[in-house]
Short mmCIF file of C-alpha atoms in Angstrom, two decimals:
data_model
loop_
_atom_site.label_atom_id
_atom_site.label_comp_id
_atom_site.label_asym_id
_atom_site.label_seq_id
_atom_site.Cartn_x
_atom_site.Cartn_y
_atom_site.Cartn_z
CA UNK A 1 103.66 25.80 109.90
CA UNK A 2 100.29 25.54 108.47
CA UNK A 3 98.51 28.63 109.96
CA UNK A 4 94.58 28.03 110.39
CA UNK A 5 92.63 30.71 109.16
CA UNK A 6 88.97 30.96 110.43
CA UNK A 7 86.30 31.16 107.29
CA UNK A 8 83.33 33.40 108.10
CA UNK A 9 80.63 31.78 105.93
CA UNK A 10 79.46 34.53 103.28
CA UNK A 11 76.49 36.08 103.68
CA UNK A 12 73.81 38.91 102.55
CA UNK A 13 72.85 40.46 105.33
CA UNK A 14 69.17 40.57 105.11
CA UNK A 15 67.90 41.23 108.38
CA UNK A 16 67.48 44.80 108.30
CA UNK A 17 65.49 43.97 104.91
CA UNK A 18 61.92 43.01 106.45
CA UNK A 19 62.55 46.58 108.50
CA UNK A 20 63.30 48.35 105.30
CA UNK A 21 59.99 46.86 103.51
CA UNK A 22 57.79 47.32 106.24
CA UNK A 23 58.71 51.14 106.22
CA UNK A 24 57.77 51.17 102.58
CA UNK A 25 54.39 49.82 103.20
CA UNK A 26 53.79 52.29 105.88
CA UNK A 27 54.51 54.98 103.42
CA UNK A 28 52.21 53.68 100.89
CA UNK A 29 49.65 53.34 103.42
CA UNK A 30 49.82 56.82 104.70
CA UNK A 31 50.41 58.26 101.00
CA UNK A 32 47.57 56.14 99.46
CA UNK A 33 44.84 58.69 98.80
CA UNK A 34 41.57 57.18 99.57
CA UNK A 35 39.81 57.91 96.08
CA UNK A 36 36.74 57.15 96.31
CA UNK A 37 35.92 55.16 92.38
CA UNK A 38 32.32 54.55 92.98
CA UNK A 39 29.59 55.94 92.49
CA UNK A 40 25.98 56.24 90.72
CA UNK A 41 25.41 55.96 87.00
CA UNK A 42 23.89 58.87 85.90
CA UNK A 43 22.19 58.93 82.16
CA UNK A 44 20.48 61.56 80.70
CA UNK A 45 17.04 60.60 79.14
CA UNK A 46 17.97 59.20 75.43
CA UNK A 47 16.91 61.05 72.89
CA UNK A 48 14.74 58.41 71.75
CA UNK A 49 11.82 59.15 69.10
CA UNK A 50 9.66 56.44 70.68
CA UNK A 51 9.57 58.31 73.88
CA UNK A 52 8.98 61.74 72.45
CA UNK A 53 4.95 61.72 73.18
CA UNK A 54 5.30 60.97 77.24
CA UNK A 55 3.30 63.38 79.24
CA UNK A 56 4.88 64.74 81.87
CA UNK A 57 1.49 64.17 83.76
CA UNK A 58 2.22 60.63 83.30
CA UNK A 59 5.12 60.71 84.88
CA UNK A 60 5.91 60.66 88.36
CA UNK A 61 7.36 63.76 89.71
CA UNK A 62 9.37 63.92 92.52
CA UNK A 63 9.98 67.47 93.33
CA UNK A 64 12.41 68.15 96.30
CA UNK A 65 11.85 71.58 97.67
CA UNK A 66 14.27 70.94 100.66
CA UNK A 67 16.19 68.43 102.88
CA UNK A 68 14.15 65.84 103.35
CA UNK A 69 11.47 67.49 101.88
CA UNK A 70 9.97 65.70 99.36
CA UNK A 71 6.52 66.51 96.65
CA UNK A 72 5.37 63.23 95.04
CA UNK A 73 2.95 63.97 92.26
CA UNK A 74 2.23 67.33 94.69
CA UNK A 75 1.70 65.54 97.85
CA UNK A 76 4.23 65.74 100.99
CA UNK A 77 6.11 62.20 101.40
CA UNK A 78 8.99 60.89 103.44
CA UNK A 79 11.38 59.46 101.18
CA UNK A 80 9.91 55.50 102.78
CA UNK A 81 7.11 56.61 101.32
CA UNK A 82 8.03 57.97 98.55
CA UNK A 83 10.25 54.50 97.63
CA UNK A 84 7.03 52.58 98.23
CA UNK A 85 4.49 55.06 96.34
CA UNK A 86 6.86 54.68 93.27
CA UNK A 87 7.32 50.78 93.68
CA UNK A 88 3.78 50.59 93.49
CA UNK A 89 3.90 52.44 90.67
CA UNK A 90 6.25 50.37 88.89
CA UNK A 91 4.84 47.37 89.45
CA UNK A 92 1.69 48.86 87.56
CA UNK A 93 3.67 50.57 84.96
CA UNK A 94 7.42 49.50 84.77
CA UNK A 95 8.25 51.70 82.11
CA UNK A 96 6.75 54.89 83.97
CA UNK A 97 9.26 57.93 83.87
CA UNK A 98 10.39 59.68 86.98
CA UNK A 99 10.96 63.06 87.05
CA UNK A 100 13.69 64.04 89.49
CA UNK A 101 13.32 67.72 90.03
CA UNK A 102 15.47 69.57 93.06
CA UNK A 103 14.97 73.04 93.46
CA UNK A 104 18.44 74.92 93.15
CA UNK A 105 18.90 75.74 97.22
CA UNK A 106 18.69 71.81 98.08
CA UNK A 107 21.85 70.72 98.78
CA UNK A 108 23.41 68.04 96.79
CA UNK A 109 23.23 65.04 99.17
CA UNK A 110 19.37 65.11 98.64
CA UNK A 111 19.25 65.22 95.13
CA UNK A 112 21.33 61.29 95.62
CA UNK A 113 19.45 60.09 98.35
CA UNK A 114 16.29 60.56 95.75
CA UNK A 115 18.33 59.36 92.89
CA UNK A 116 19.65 55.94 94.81
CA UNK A 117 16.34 55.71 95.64
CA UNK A 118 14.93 55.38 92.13
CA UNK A 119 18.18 53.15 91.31
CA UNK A 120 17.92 51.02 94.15
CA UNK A 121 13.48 50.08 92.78
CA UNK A 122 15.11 49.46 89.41
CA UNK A 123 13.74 52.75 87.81
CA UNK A 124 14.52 52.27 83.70
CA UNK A 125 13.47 55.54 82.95
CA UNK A 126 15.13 58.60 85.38
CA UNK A 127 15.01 61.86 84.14
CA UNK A 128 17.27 64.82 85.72
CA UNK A 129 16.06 67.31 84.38
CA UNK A 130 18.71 71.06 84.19
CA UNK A 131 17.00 73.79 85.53
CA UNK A 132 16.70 75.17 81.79
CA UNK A 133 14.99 72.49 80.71
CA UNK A 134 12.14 73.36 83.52
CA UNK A 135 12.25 76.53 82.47
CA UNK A 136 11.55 75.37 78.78
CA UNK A 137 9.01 72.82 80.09
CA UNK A 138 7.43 75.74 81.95
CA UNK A 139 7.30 77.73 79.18
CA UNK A 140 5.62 74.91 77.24
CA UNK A 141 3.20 74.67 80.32
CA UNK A 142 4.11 71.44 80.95
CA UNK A 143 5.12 71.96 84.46
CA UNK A 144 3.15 73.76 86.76
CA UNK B 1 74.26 8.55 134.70
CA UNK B 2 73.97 12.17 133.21
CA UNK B 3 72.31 12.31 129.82
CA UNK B 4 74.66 14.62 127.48
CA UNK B 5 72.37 15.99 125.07
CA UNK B 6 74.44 17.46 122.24
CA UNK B 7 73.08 19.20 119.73
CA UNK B 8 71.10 22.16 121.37
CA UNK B 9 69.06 24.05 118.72
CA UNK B 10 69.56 28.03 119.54
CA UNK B 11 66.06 29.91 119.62
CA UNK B 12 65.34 31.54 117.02
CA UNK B 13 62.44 33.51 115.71
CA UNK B 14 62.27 33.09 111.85
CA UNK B 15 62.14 36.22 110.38
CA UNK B 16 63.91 35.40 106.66
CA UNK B 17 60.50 35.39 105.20
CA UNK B 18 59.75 38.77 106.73
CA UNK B 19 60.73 40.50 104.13
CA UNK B 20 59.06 38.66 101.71
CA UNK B 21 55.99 38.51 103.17
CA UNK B 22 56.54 42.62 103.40
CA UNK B 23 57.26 42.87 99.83
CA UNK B 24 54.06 41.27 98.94
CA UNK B 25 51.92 43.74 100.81
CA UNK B 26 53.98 46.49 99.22
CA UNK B 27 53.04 45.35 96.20
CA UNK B 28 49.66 45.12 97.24
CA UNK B 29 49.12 48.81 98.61
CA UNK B 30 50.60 49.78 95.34
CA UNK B 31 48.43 47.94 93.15
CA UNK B 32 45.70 48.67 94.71
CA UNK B 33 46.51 52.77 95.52
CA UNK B 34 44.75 54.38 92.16
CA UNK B 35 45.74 58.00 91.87
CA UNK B 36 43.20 60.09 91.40
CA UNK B 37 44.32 63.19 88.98
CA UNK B 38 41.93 65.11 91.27
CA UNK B 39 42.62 65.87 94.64
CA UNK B 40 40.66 67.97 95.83
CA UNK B 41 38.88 66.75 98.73
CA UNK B 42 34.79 66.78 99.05
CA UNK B 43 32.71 64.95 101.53
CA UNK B 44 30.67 62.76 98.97
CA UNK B 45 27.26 61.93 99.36
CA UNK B 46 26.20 58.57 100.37
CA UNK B 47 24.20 55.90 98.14
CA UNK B 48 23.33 52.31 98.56
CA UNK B 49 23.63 51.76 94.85
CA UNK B 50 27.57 51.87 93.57
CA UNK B 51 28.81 51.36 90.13
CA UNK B 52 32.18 51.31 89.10
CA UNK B 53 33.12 54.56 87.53
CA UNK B 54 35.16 53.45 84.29
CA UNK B 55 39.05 53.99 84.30
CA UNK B 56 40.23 57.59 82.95
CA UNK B 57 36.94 58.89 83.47
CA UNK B 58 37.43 63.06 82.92
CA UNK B 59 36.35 64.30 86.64
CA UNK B 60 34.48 67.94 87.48
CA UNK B 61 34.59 68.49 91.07
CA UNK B 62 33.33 70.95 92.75
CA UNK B 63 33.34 72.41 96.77
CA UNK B 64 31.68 74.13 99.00
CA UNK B 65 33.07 77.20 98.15
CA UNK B 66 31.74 76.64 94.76
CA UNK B 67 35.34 76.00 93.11
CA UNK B 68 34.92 74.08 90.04
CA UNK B 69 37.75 71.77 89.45
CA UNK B 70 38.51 69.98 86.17
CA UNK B 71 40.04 66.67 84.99
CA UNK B 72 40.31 64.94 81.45
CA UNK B 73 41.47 62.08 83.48
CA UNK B 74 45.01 61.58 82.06
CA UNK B 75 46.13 64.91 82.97
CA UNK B 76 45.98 66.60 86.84
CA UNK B 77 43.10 69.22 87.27
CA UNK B 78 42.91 72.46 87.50
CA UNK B 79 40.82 75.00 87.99
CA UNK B 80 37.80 76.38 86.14
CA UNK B 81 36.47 79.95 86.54
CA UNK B 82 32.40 79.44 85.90
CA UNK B 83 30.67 76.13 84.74
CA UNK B 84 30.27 77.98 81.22
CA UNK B 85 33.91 77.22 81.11
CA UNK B 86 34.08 73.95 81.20
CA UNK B 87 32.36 74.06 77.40
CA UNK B 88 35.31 74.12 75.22
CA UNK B 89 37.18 70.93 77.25
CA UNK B 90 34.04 68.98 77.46
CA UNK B 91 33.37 69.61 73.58
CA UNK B 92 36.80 68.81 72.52
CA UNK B 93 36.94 65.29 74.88
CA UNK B 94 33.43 64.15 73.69
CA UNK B 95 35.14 64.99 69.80
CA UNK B 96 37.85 63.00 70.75
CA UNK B 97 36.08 60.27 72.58
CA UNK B 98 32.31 59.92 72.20
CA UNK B 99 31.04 57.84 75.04
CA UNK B 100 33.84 59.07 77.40
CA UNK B 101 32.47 59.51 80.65
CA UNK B 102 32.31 62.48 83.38
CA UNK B 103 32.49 62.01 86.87
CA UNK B 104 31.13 64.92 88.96
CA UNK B 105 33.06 64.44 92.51
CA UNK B 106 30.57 66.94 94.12
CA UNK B 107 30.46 67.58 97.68
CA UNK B 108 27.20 66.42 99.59
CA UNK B 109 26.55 70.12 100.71
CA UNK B 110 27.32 71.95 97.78
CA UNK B 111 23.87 73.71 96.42
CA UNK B 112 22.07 71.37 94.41
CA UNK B 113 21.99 74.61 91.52
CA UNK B 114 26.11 74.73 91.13
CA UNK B 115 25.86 70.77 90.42
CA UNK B 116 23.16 71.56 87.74
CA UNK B 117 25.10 74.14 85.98
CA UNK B 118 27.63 71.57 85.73
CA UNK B 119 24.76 69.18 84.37
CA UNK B 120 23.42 71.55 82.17
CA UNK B 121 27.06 72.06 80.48
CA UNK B 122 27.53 68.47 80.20
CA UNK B 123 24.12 67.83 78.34
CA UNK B 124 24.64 71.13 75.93
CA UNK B 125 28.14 69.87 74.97
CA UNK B 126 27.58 66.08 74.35
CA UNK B 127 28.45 64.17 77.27
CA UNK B 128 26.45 61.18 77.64
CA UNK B 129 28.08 59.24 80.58
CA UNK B 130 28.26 60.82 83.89
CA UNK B 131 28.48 59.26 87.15
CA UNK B 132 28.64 60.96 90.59
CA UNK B 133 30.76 59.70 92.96
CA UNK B 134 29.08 58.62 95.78
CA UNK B 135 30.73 57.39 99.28
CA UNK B 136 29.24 53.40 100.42
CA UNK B 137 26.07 54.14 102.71
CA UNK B 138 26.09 51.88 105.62
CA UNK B 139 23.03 50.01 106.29
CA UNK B 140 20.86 52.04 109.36
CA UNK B 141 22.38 55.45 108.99
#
């Protein structure tokens, strides 16, 4: 007698697979650190002999003696019209320096709302300067 | 006369390209997940203007509580006591690497003077690329 044996067709059980994968993305998801990788270019002035001789009178000097505060070539300015006093500017003289200057008690987020300012009106020539480089400058009475 | 209709296809949902369709989004978040040697977490300022910061960058961040942390970029940070400390790595990366660039990952509230210590190392030692990581600023905020 012949007996009849019933074949299961062979197979990889994959089913549990998409369950498997999708747990593995959650993971990365939740493990993914969001790192920030952007951000502002920041360049000190070049030490460039051709730019040596600048006055700091000709520049334009943004002093920021708070938040929000802002002293444009000595005169109070909201930072509109600060953006539009220094566009103007620009457009006169494009290669005009800017001289960021935040006094030490500003916090940080002001210092880069002044700075993407400048970057944002195409500024060539930013200038950052330490706070012992004012001193220095002071010394030199460039700065009042 | 009843109509015998024979071959009844079963419902199914198709899930056999699940999984593959999975796999490609794990590959994804994993390609696209950079880890940053850095972890400490700051609440970045916001700009409008975003550059790329370059891959490997060395990264100086520093908190609130005026904890300085340090990076070469390859290796995870740690530490640094005062901003005058940071002199002997930053002089012995910009040795090794002229144009290499430092990222200072400062937090927006931080006191603009601890950042400019920082600065002011950077400039004495030879760094001459530095970015600051800033967050996207949404238009009207």
């Amino acid at each position: 007698m012949k007996i009849h044996r019933y074949r299961t067709p062979a197979e990889v059980p994959t089913a549990s697979m998409a369950d498997i994968a999708f747990l593995l993305i959650i993971f990365f998801m939740l493990t993914a650190v969001y790192s920030s990788t952007r951000g502002l270019e920041f360049a000190f002035p070049k030490d460039d002999p051709n730019q040596r001789n600048v006055q700091p009178q000709e520049a334009i000097h943004v002093k920021i003696t708070g938040d929000g505060q802002y002293l444009v070539d000595r005169t109070p300015m909201t930072i509109q019209q600060m953006a539009g006093y220094v566009d103007q500017k620009m457009k006169q003289a494009p290669d005009k320096p800017v001289i960021v200057h935040a006094l030490p008690d500003v916090p940080y987020y002001s210092m880069i709302d002044v700075f993407d300012v400048m970057r944002q009106l195409k500024v060539k020539n930013v200038s950052v300067p330490t706070q012992s480089e004012i001193e220095r400058w002071r010394f030199f009475g460039y700065l009042e | 006369m009843k109509i015998h209709r024979e071959n009844r296809i079963a419902a199914v949902v198709p899930t056999a390209s699940m999984a593959d369709i999975a796999f490609l989004l794990i590959i994804f978040f994993m390609l696209t997940t950079s880890f940053s040697p850095v972890k400490t977490s700051v609440d970045l300022p916001e700009s409008v203007e975003r550059a790329e910061v370059e891959q490997n960058s060395a990264i100086v961040a520093i908190t609130t509580l005026n904890e300085i942390v340090f990076s070469d970029g390859d290796n995870p940070g740690f530490n640094v006591d005062s901003p005058e400390a940071l002199a002997p790595h930053i002089q012995s990366l910009v040795r090794a690497i002229p144009n290499k660039q430092f990222v200072i990952k400062a937090d927006r509230a931080v006191r603009y003077s601890s950042v400019d210590a920082v600065l002011d190392q950077l400039r004495r030692n030879g760094a001459k690329n530095i970015g600051l990581l800033t967050e996207q600023k949404r238009p009207g905020k």
